[in-house]
CSV table of C-alpha atoms and ligand atoms in Angstrom, one decimal:
chain,number,residue,atom,x,y,z
Z,1,MET,CA,0.0,0.0,0.0
Z,2,LYS,CA,1.3,3.5,-0.9
Z,3,LYS,CA,2.6,5.4,2.2
Z,4,PHE,CA,2.1,9.0,2.9
Z,5,TYR,CA,4.0,10.6,5.8
Z,6,ILE,CA,3.2,14.3,6.6
Z,7,THR,CA,4.6,16.5,9.3
Z,8,THR,CA,4.0,20.0,10.8
Z,9,PRO,CA,6.8,21.7,12.7
Z,10,VAL,CA,6.8,21.0,16.5
Z,11,TYR,CA,5.5,24.2,17.8
Z,12,TYR,CA,7.3,26.2,20.6
Z,13,VAL,CA,5.5,26.2,23.9
Z,14,ASN,CA,6.3,29.8,24.7
Z,15,ASP,CA,2.9,30.7,23.4
Z,16,VAL,CA,-0.6,29.2,23.2
Z,17,PRO,CA,-1.7,28.0,19.7
Z,18,HIS,CA,-2.7,30.9,17.4
Z,19,ILE,CA,-4.0,31.0,13.9
Z,20,GLY,CA,-0.5,30.7,12.4
Z,21,HIS,CA,0.1,27.3,13.9
Z,22,THR,CA,-3.5,26.4,13.2
Z,23,TYR,CA,-3.0,27.2,9.5
Z,24,THR,CA,-0.2,24.7,9.1
Z,25,THR,CA,-2.0,22.0,11.1
Z,26,ILE,CA,-5.3,22.3,9.2
Z,27,ALA,CA,-3.4,22.2,5.9
Z,28,ALA,CA,-1.6,19.0,7.0
Z,29,ASP,CA,-5.0,17.6,8.1
Z,30,VAL,CA,-6.5,18.4,4.8
Z,31,LEU,CA,-3.7,16.6,3.0
Z,32,ALA,CA,-3.7,13.7,5.4
Z,33,ARG,CA,-7.5,13.2,4.9
Z,34,TRP,CA,-7.1,13.5,1.2
Z,35,HIS,CA,-4.4,10.8,1.0
Z,36,ARG,CA,-6.4,8.5,3.3
Z,37,GLU,CA,-9.3,9.0,0.9
Z,38,LEU,CA,-7.0,7.9,-1.9
Z,39,GLY,CA,-6.5,4.6,-0.1
Z,40,GLU,CA,-3.0,5.4,1.0
Z,41,GLU,CA,-1.5,4.4,4.4
Z,42,VAL,CA,-1.1,7.8,6.1
Z,43,PHE,CA,0.9,8.9,9.1
Z,44,PHE,CA,0.3,12.5,10.2
Z,45,LEU,CA,2.7,13.9,12.9
Z,46,THR,CA,2.5,17.1,14.9
Z,47,GLY,CA,3.8,18.1,18.3
Z,48,THR,CA,5.6,20.6,20.6
Z,49,ASP,CA,9.1,21.9,20.9
Z,50,GLU,CA,9.8,22.3,24.6
Z,51,HIS,CA,13.5,22.8,25.3
Z,52,GLY,CA,15.8,25.8,25.0
Z,53,ALA,CA,16.6,29.2,26.2
Z,54,LYS,CA,13.3,30.8,25.1
Z,55,ILE,CA,11.2,28.3,27.0
Z,56,GLU,CA,13.5,28.4,30.0
Z,57,THR,CA,13.1,32.2,30.2
Z,58,LYS,CA,9.3,32.1,29.6
Z,59,ALA,CA,8.8,29.5,32.4
Z,60,LYS,CA,10.8,31.7,34.8
Z,61,GLU,CA,8.6,34.6,33.9
Z,62,MET,CA,5.6,32.5,34.7
Z,63,LYS,CA,7.2,31.3,38.0
Z,64,LEU,CA,6.9,27.7,36.9
Z,65,GLU,CA,9.4,24.9,36.4
Z,66,PRO,CA,10.1,24.5,32.7
Z,67,LYS,CA,8.5,21.1,32.5
Z,68,GLN,CA,5.4,22.2,34.5
Z,69,TYR,CA,5.0,25.1,32.2
Z,70,ALA,CA,5.6,23.0,29.0
Z,71,ASP,CA,3.0,20.5,30.2
Z,72,LYS,CA,0.4,23.2,30.4
Z,73,ILE,CA,1.0,24.6,26.9
Z,74,ALA,CA,1.4,21.2,25.3
Z,75,ASP,CA,-2.1,20.4,26.7
Z,76,ALA,CA,-3.4,23.6,25.2
Z,77,PHE,CA,-2.1,22.5,21.7
Z,78,LYS,CA,-3.6,19.1,22.1
Z,79,GLU,CA,-7.0,20.6,23.1
Z,80,ALA,CA,-6.9,23.0,20.2
Z,81,TRP,CA,-6.3,20.2,17.7
Z,82,GLN,CA,-9.0,18.2,19.2
Z,83,GLU,CA,-11.5,21.1,19.0
Z,84,LEU,CA,-10.5,21.6,15.3
Z,85,ASN,CA,-11.0,17.9,14.5
Z,86,ILE,CA,-7.4,17.4,13.5
Z,87,SER,CA,-6.8,13.8,12.6
Z,88,HIS,CA,-3.1,13.4,13.5
Z,89,ASP,CA,-1.7,10.0,14.2
Z,90,GLY,CA,1.1,11.2,16.5
Z,91,PHE,CA,1.8,14.0,18.8
Z,92,LEU,CA,5.4,14.3,19.7
Z,93,ARG,CA,6.7,16.2,22.8
Z,94,THR,CA,10.4,16.8,22.7
Z,95,THR,CA,10.5,16.3,26.5
Z,96,GLY,CA,9.4,12.7,26.2
Z,97,GLU,CA,11.8,10.1,27.5
Z,98,ALA,CA,12.0,8.1,24.3
Z,99,HIS,CA,12.7,11.2,22.3
Z,100,ILE,CA,15.5,12.3,24.7
Z,101,LYS,CA,17.2,8.9,24.5
Z,102,ALA,CA,17.1,8.8,20.7
Z,103,VAL,CA,18.5,12.3,20.4
Z,104,GLN,CA,21.4,11.4,22.6
Z,105,LYS,CA,22.0,8.2,20.7
Z,106,ALA,CA,21.9,10.1,17.4
Z,107,LEU,CA,24.3,12.8,18.5
Z,108,ARG,CA,26.7,10.3,19.9
Z,109,PHE,CA,26.7,8.5,16.5
Z,110,MET,CA,27.5,11.8,14.8
Z,111,HIS,CA,30.2,12.6,17.3
Z,112,ASP,CA,31.8,9.2,17.0
Z,113,LYS,CA,31.8,9.7,13.2
Z,114,GLY,CA,33.7,12.9,13.6
Z,115,ASP,CA,30.9,15.1,12.4
Z,116,ILE,CA,30.7,16.9,15.8
Z,117,TYR,CA,33.8,18.5,17.3
Z,118,LEU,CA,34.7,20.7,20.2
Z,119,SER,CA,35.3,24.4,19.4
Z,120,LYS,CA,34.3,27.9,20.5
Z,121,TYR,CA,31.4,30.0,19.2
Z,122,GLU,CA,31.8,33.7,19.2
Z,123,GLY,CA,29.0,35.6,17.7
Z,124,LEU,CA,25.4,36.5,17.9
Z,125,TYR,CA,22.3,34.5,19.0
Z,126,CYS,CA,18.6,35.4,18.7
Z,127,ARG,CA,16.7,33.8,21.5
Z,128,GLY,CA,13.4,34.5,19.5
Z,129,CYS,CA,14.6,32.3,16.6
Z,130,GLU,CA,16.9,30.2,18.7
Z,131,GLN,CA,19.4,30.7,16.0
Z,132,TYR,CA,22.9,31.9,15.5
Z,133,LYS,CA,23.0,35.1,13.4
Z,134,SER,CA,25.5,36.8,11.2
Z,135,GLU,CA,25.6,40.5,10.6
Z,136,ARG,CA,24.1,39.9,7.2
Z,137,ASP,CA,20.9,38.5,8.8
Z,138,LEU,CA,20.3,41.8,10.7
Z,139,ILE,CA,18.8,45.1,9.8
Z,140,ASP,CA,19.9,48.0,12.0
Z,141,GLY,CA,21.4,45.4,14.3
Z,142,MET,CA,18.0,43.7,14.9
Z,143,CYS,CA,16.6,40.3,14.0
Z,144,GLN,CA,13.8,41.1,11.6
Z,145,ASP,CA,11.5,38.4,12.7
Z,146,HIS,CA,11.7,39.2,16.4
Z,147,LYS,CA,12.6,42.9,16.4
Z,148,ILE,CA,15.2,42.4,19.0
Z,149,ALA,CA,19.0,42.8,19.0
Z,150,PRO,CA,20.6,39.3,19.3
Z,151,GLU,CA,22.8,38.6,22.3
Z,152,LYS,CA,26.6,38.3,22.0
Z,153,MET,CA,27.8,34.8,22.8
Z,154,SER,CA,31.2,33.5,23.5
Z,155,GLU,CA,31.0,29.8,24.5
Z,156,GLU,CA,32.8,26.6,24.2
Z,157,CYS,CA,30.5,24.3,22.2
Z,158,TYR,CA,30.2,21.1,20.3
Z,159,THR,CA,30.0,22.0,16.6
Z,160,PHE,CA,28.4,20.2,13.7
Z,161,LYS,CA,30.3,20.0,10.5
Z,162,LEU,CA,27.5,21.4,8.4
Z,163,SER,CA,30.0,22.7,5.8
Z,164,LYS,CA,31.0,19.1,4.9
Z,165,TYR,CA,27.5,18.5,3.4
Z,166,GLN,CA,27.2,21.7,1.4
Z,167,ASP,CA,27.9,20.4,-2.1
Z,168,GLU,CA,25.9,17.2,-1.7
Z,169,LEU,CA,22.9,19.0,-0.4
Z,170,LEU,CA,23.0,21.8,-3.0
Z,171,GLU,CA,23.0,19.1,-5.7
Z,172,LYS,CA,20.1,17.2,-4.1
Z,173,ILE,CA,18.1,20.4,-3.8
Z,174,LYS,CA,18.9,21.5,-7.3
Z,175,ASN,CA,17.8,18.2,-8.8
Z,176,ASP,CA,14.7,17.9,-6.6
Z,177,GLU,CA,15.8,14.9,-4.8
Z,178,LEU,CA,14.9,17.1,-1.8
Z,179,GLN,CA,12.2,19.1,-3.5
Z,180,ILE,CA,11.5,22.6,-2.1
Z,181,LEU,CA,8.2,24.1,-3.1
Z,182,PRO,CA,6.9,26.5,-4.3
Z,183,LEU,CA,9.7,27.2,-6.8
Z,184,ASN,CA,10.5,30.7,-5.6
Z,185,ARG,CA,11.4,29.2,-2.2
Z,186,LYS,CA,13.7,26.6,-3.9
Z,187,ASN,CA,15.4,29.5,-5.8
Z,188,GLU,CA,15.9,31.4,-2.6
Z,189,ILE,CA,17.6,28.4,-0.9
Z,190,VAL,CA,19.8,27.6,-3.9
Z,191,SER,CA,20.9,31.2,-4.0
Z,192,PHE,CA,21.6,31.1,-0.2
Z,193,TYR,CA,23.8,28.0,-0.8
Z,194,GLU,CA,25.6,29.6,-3.7
Z,195,LYS,CA,26.1,33.1,-2.2
Z,196,GLU,CA,26.6,32.5,1.5
Z,197,GLY,CA,27.3,28.8,1.8
Z,198,LEU,CA,27.1,26.6,4.9
Z,199,ALA,CA,29.2,27.3,7.9
Z,200,ASP,CA,29.6,24.8,10.8
Z,201,VAL,CA,27.0,25.3,13.5
Z,202,SER,CA,27.1,25.0,17.3
Z,203,PHE,CA,25.1,22.0,18.4
Z,204,SER,CA,25.5,22.5,22.2
Z,205,ARG,CA,25.0,25.2,24.8
Z,206,LYS,CA,26.8,25.5,28.0
Z,207,ASN,CA,24.7,28.2,29.5
Z,208,VAL,CA,21.3,26.7,28.8
Z,209,ASN,CA,20.2,24.2,31.4
Z,210,TRP,CA,16.8,23.4,30.0
Z,211,GLY,CA,17.8,20.9,27.3
Z,212,ILE,CA,18.9,17.4,26.7
Z,213,PRO,CA,22.4,16.7,28.2
Z,214,ILE,CA,25.1,16.0,25.7
Z,215,PRO,CA,25.7,12.3,26.5
Z,216,TRP,CA,29.5,12.4,26.5
Z,217,ASP,CA,29.8,15.8,28.3
Z,218,LYS,CA,27.0,16.6,30.7
Z,219,SER,CA,28.2,20.2,31.1
Z,220,HIS,CA,26.5,21.0,27.8
Z,221,THR,CA,22.9,20.6,26.6
Z,222,VAL,CA,21.9,19.9,23.0
Z,223,TYR,CA,21.1,22.9,20.7
Z,224,VAL,CA,17.3,23.1,20.6
Z,225,TRP,CA,17.0,22.8,16.8
Z,226,ALA,CA,19.2,19.7,16.7
Z,227,ASP,CA,16.9,18.2,19.4
Z,228,ALA,CA,13.7,19.4,17.6
Z,229,PHE,CA,14.5,18.2,14.1
Z,230,LEU,CA,14.8,14.6,15.3
Z,231,ASN,CA,11.1,14.7,16.3
Z,232,TYR,CA,10.3,13.9,12.7
Z,233,LEU,CA,12.0,10.5,13.3
Z,234,THR,CA,11.2,9.9,17.0
Z,235,GLY,CA,7.5,10.7,16.3
Z,236,LEU,CA,7.5,7.5,14.3
Z,237,GLY,CA,9.0,5.5,17.1
Z,238,TRP,CA,12.7,5.8,16.0
Z,239,ASP,CA,15.1,4.9,18.9
Z,240,GLY,CA,18.2,6.6,17.4
Z,241,ALA,CA,19.5,3.4,15.7
Z,242,THR,CA,21.1,4.2,12.4
Z,243,PRO,CA,20.9,3.3,9.7
Z,244,PHE,CA,17.5,1.9,10.5
Z,245,ASN,CA,16.2,0.9,7.2
Z,246,LYS,CA,18.0,-2.4,7.1
Z,247,GLY,CA,15.5,-4.5,9.1
Z,248,GLY,CA,17.1,-3.3,12.3
Z,249,LYS,CA,15.4,-2.4,15.6
Z,250,GLY,CA,14.7,1.2,14.6
Z,251,ASP,CA,12.9,0.0,11.3
Z,252,LEU,CA,10.4,2.6,10.3
Z,253,LYS,CA,8.0,1.9,7.5
Z,254,PHE,CA,6.9,5.5,7.0
Z,255,TRP,CA,10.3,7.1,6.5
Z,256,PRO,CA,11.1,9.4,4.7
Z,257,PRO,CA,8.4,12.2,4.9
Z,258,SER,CA,6.4,12.6,1.8
Z,259,VAL,CA,5.9,16.3,2.6
Z,260,GLN,CA,6.9,18.5,5.5
Z,261,LEU,CA,4.8,21.7,5.9
Z,262,MET,CA,5.9,24.9,7.4
Z,263,SER,CA,6.2,28.6,6.7
Z,264,LYS,CA,9.1,30.7,5.5
Z,265,ASP,CA,10.4,31.6,9.0
Z,266,ILE,CA,11.9,28.2,9.4
Z,267,LEU,CA,12.7,27.2,5.8
Z,268,ARG,CA,16.4,27.9,5.9
Z,269,VAL,CA,17.2,25.7,8.8
Z,270,HIS,CA,15.0,23.0,7.3
Z,271,ALA,CA,16.9,23.2,4.0
Z,272,THR,CA,20.3,23.2,5.6
Z,273,ILE,CA,20.9,21.8,9.1
Z,274,TRP,CA,18.0,19.3,9.0
Z,275,PRO,CA,19.0,17.4,5.8
Z,276,ALA,CA,22.7,17.6,6.7
Z,277,MET,CA,21.9,15.8,10.0
Z,278,LEU,CA,20.1,13.1,8.0
Z,279,LEU,CA,23.1,12.7,5.7
Z,280,SER,CA,25.4,12.5,8.7
Z,281,LEU,CA,23.1,9.8,10.2
Z,282,GLY,CA,23.0,7.9,6.8
Z,283,LEU,CA,19.2,8.3,6.5
Z,284,PRO,CA,17.1,9.2,3.4
Z,285,LEU,CA,16.0,12.8,3.0
Z,286,PRO,CA,12.4,14.1,3.0
Z,287,LYS,CA,10.9,14.0,-0.4
Z,288,LYS,CA,9.3,17.5,-0.3
Z,289,ILE,CA,9.3,20.6,1.9
Z,290,PHE,CA,6.3,22.8,1.2
Z,291,ILE,CA,6.4,26.4,2.4
Z,292,HIS,CA,3.0,27.9,2.8
Z,293,GLY,CA,2.3,31.6,3.2
Z,294,TYR,CA,2.8,33.7,6.3
Z,295,PHE,CA,-0.2,35.4,7.9
Z,296,GLN,CA,-0.2,39.0,9.1
Z,297,VAL,CA,-3.1,40.6,11.0
Z,298,ASN,CA,-4.1,43.9,9.6
Z,299,GLY,CA,-0.7,44.3,8.1
Z,300,GLN,CA,1.2,43.5,11.3
Z,301,LYS,CA,3.1,40.5,12.5
Z,302,MET,CA,0.9,38.5,14.7
Z,303,GLY,CA,1.9,38.1,18.3
Z,304,LYS,CA,1.0,38.1,21.9
Z,305,SER,CA,2.9,41.3,22.6
Z,306,LEU,CA,1.0,43.1,19.9
Z,307,GLY,CA,-2.3,41.7,21.3
Z,308,ASN,CA,-3.5,40.8,17.8
Z,309,ALA,CA,-3.1,37.1,17.7
Z,310,ILE,CA,-6.3,35.3,16.8
Z,311,ALA,CA,-7.0,32.1,18.8
Z,312,PRO,CA,-8.5,29.2,17.0
Z,313,SER,CA,-11.1,28.8,19.8
Z,314,ASP,CA,-12.4,32.4,19.1
Z,315,LEU,CA,-13.0,31.5,15.4
Z,316,ILE,CA,-14.7,28.2,16.4
Z,317,LYS,CA,-17.0,30.1,18.8
Z,318,LYS,CA,-18.0,32.5,16.1
Z,319,TYR,CA,-18.3,30.3,13.1
Z,320,GLY,CA,-18.3,26.6,14.2
Z,321,VAL,CA,-15.5,24.1,13.5
Z,322,ASP,CA,-16.0,23.4,9.9
Z,323,ALA,CA,-16.5,27.0,8.9
Z,324,ALA,CA,-13.4,28.0,10.9
Z,325,ARG,CA,-11.4,25.4,9.1
Z,326,TYR,CA,-12.7,26.6,5.8
Z,327,LEU,CA,-12.0,30.3,6.5
Z,328,ILE,CA,-8.4,29.6,7.6
Z,329,MET,CA,-7.6,27.4,4.6
Z,330,GLY,CA,-9.2,29.9,2.3
Z,331,ALA,CA,-7.6,33.0,3.7
Z,332,THR,CA,-4.8,33.0,1.0
Z,333,ALA,CA,-3.7,31.0,-2.0
Z,334,PHE,CA,-1.6,28.2,-0.5
Z,335,GLY,CA,2.0,29.2,-0.7
Z,336,HIS,CA,1.3,33.0,-0.7
Z,337,ASP,CA,1.6,35.4,2.2
Z,338,GLY,CA,-1.6,37.1,3.2
Z,339,ASP,CA,-3.3,39.5,5.5
Z,340,ILE,CA,-6.1,38.3,7.7
Z,341,SER,CA,-8.6,40.1,9.9
Z,342,TRP,CA,-12.0,39.5,11.5
Z,343,GLU,CA,-13.6,41.7,8.9
Z,344,LYS,CA,-12.2,39.5,6.1
Z,345,PHE,CA,-13.3,36.3,7.8
Z,346,ASN,CA,-16.8,37.8,8.3
Z,347,ASP,CA,-17.0,38.8,4.6
Z,348,LYS,CA,-15.9,35.4,3.4
Z,349,TYR,CA,-18.2,33.6,5.8
Z,350,ASN,CA,-21.2,35.6,4.6
Z,351,ALA,CA,-20.3,35.4,0.9
Z,352,ASP,CA,-19.3,31.7,0.6
Z,353,LEU,CA,-21.0,29.9,3.4
Z,354,ALA,CA,-24.1,31.8,4.5
Z,355,ASN,CA,-25.2,33.2,1.1
Z,356,GLY,CA,-23.4,30.7,-1.2
Z,357,LEU,CA,-23.5,27.2,0.2
Z,358,GLY,CA,-26.1,27.9,2.9
Z,359,ASN,CA,-28.5,29.5,0.6
Z,360,LEU,CA,-28.3,26.7,-2.0
Z,361,ALA,CA,-28.7,24.0,0.7
Z,362,ALA,CA,-31.8,25.9,2.1
Z,363,ARG,CA,-33.3,26.2,-1.4
Z,364,VAL,CA,-32.8,22.6,-2.2
Z,365,SER,CA,-34.1,21.3,1.1
Z,366,ASN,CA,-37.2,23.6,0.8
Z,367,LEU,CA,-37.9,22.3,-2.6
Z,368,LEU,CA,-37.6,18.7,-1.5
Z,369,GLU,CA,-39.8,19.2,1.5
Z,370,THR,CA,-42.5,21.1,-0.2
Z,371,ASN,CA,-42.7,18.5,-3.0
Z,372,LYS,CA,-42.0,15.6,-0.8
Z,373,ILE,CA,-39.2,14.3,-3.0
Z,374,GLY,CA,-36.3,12.1,-1.9
Z,375,LEU,CA,-32.9,12.4,-3.6
Z,376,ASP,CA,-30.8,9.5,-4.7
Z,377,LEU,CA,-27.3,11.0,-4.9
Z,378,GLU,CA,-24.6,9.5,-6.9
Z,379,VAL,CA,-21.3,10.4,-5.3
Z,380,GLY,CA,-18.3,10.9,-7.6
Z,381,SER,CA,-20.1,10.6,-10.9
Z,382,ASP,CA,-18.3,13.5,-12.6
Z,383,LYS,CA,-15.0,11.8,-13.4
Z,384,LYS,CA,-13.5,14.8,-15.3
Z,385,LEU,CA,-14.2,17.0,-12.3
Z,386,ILE,CA,-12.7,14.6,-9.9
Z,387,LYS,CA,-9.6,14.3,-12.0
Z,388,LYS,CA,-9.2,18.1,-12.1
Z,389,TYR,CA,-9.8,18.3,-8.4
Z,390,ALA,CA,-7.2,15.6,-7.7
Z,391,GLU,CA,-4.6,17.3,-9.8
Z,392,ASN,CA,-5.0,20.5,-7.9
Z,393,MET,CA,-4.8,18.7,-4.5
Z,394,GLN,CA,-1.7,16.9,-5.6
Z,395,ALA,CA,-0.1,20.2,-6.5
Z,396,PHE,CA,-1.1,21.8,-3.2
Z,397,LYS,CA,-3.5,24.2,-5.0
Z,398,PHE,CA,-6.3,24.0,-2.5
Z,399,ASP,CA,-7.8,27.3,-3.7
Z,400,GLU,CA,-8.0,26.0,-7.2
Z,401,ALA,CA,-9.6,22.7,-6.0
Z,402,LEU,CA,-12.2,24.7,-4.1
Z,403,LYS,CA,-12.9,26.8,-7.2
Z,404,ILE,CA,-14.0,23.7,-9.0
Z,405,LEU,CA,-16.4,22.9,-6.2
Z,406,TRP,CA,-17.8,26.5,-6.2
Z,407,GLU,CA,-18.3,26.3,-10.0
Z,408,LYS,CA,-20.4,23.2,-9.4
Z,409,LEU,CA,-22.4,24.9,-6.7
Z,410,ARG,CA,-23.0,28.0,-8.8
Z,411,ALA,CA,-24.3,25.7,-11.5
Z,412,GLY,CA,-26.7,24.3,-9.0
Z,413,ASP,CA,-27.9,27.8,-8.2
Z,414,THR,CA,-28.5,28.5,-11.8
Z,415,VAL,CA,-30.5,25.4,-12.3
Z,416,LEU,CA,-32.7,26.3,-9.4
Z,417,SER,CA,-33.2,29.9,-10.6
Z,418,ASP,CA,-34.3,28.8,-14.1
K,1,MSP,N1,9.8,25.1,17.2
K,1,MSP,C1,10.1,25.6,15.9
K,1,MSP,C2,10.0,24.5,14.8
K,1,MSP,C3,10.8,23.3,15.0
K,1,MSP,S1,10.5,22.1,13.8
K,1,MSP,C4,11.7,21.0,13.9
K,1,MSP,C5,9.2,26.7,15.6
K,1,MSP,N2,8.1,26.8,16.2
K,1,MSP,S2,6.9,27.9,16.0
K,1,MSP,O1,6.0,27.7,17.1
K,1,MSP,O2,7.5,29.2,16.0
K,1,MSP,O3,6.2,27.5,14.7
K,1,MSP,C6,6.6,28.1,13.5
K,1,MSP,C7,5.6,27.6,12.4
K,1,MSP,O4,4.3,27.9,12.8
K,1,MSP,C8,5.7,28.3,11.1
K,1,MSP,O5,6.8,27.7,10.2
K,1,MSP,C9,4.4,28.0,10.5
K,1,MSP,O6,4.3,26.6,10.2
K,1,MSP,C10,3.5,28.3,11.7
K,1,MSP,N3,3.2,29.7,11.9
K,1,MSP,C11,3.5,30.4,13.0
K,1,MSP,N4,3.0,31.7,12.7
K,1,MSP,C12,2.5,31.8,11.5
K,1,MSP,C13,1.9,32.8,10.7
K,1,MSP,N5,1.8,34.1,11.2
K,1,MSP,N6,1.5,32.5,9.5
K,1,MSP,C14,1.6,31.2,8.9
K,1,MSP,N7,2.2,30.3,9.6
K,1,MSP,C15,2.7,30.5,10.9
K,1,MSP,O7,9.5,27.5,14.7
């Protein structure tokens, strides 16, 4: 049976779920449901990213132990996905014991192989991104995503030989062995490889306690991204054994991911560090990474501090679950950034669902009731339409797929009006 493995990022627990996380998760759910419908064997993984400096600081602010704090927010994510009818098969928390053991095993393997070595990192670090920054990444000395000046760091650390994998990865990205979609995002990454190249990256922190201990030197914790990436493997039950695809203990029938969904904020790390780790571990790369659009609210970055984040539960209260899912998926063409607002949601709800679909359903049911007619519906009779719909779904063109359905609905309206 054909396999389909789809992932969302593991979301940071420094914030409760908002509409941005919801967007990725609903899109993954739509794809998972579609592939199940096609008769494929599907595994859909999501989860939470719970270690690192950012979470450590946040927990302190909340006067909670990091784990206690993470438990609360991880529950909030689980509840949100339940409320939204998300059909995930796995929910991976990076503080889980099995994940921690597998991360240690994997890092030890990379260290023994000579891909991780001791050195010193002197430079900048943005706690918001949990990423090392170069001057080139900043504008007026600030991280553009988080509008904060990165901290200066000078630390002994275990460093990953990312540079070693530069040529091999660039080749695989160029020839779509690791396909990055949409095409403009692939071009961006290819140009990053060609112009800036891959420098080795620190994989451990001495001054962050809230993390997985480096197994051969407990005075360091694992860099949170190295820990987080491995969720895509441990979420399938991987125990760190490598290579696993030889009938060994860590055998995983779903590997590699068919598609990994995310937004542009985390593409670069996913197109560099993540596949390089897989090459180092001797494991196959994901087939596709799809970058969907980034939402802003009324032209501004969404965030707790700006007080403009829209919670999925608010949308559900107002419109109901299915309508909320529809409105989020339909907010922009998939792969394009977009601006959202309550006003736009209201307009779309009224135009498409209340007046469009709602109206048609009401007219049909009135007609049937008044004339005491029963309908014998033949599902899936329009083969041409189904083919077109499937092609669009396959190409992640959800808006185009929906257009086909709307055309059909409008045709129904016309028949009733005649
Ligand atoms: N923990 C890391 C990911 C590690 S994966 C190995 C992280 N977490 S996050 O909570 O910040 O989630 C980022 C992702 O959430 C984005 O890539 C996207 O999938 C989703 N979104 C968060 N805000 C968003 C918008 N405003 N718009 C669209 N998607 C957004 O990064």
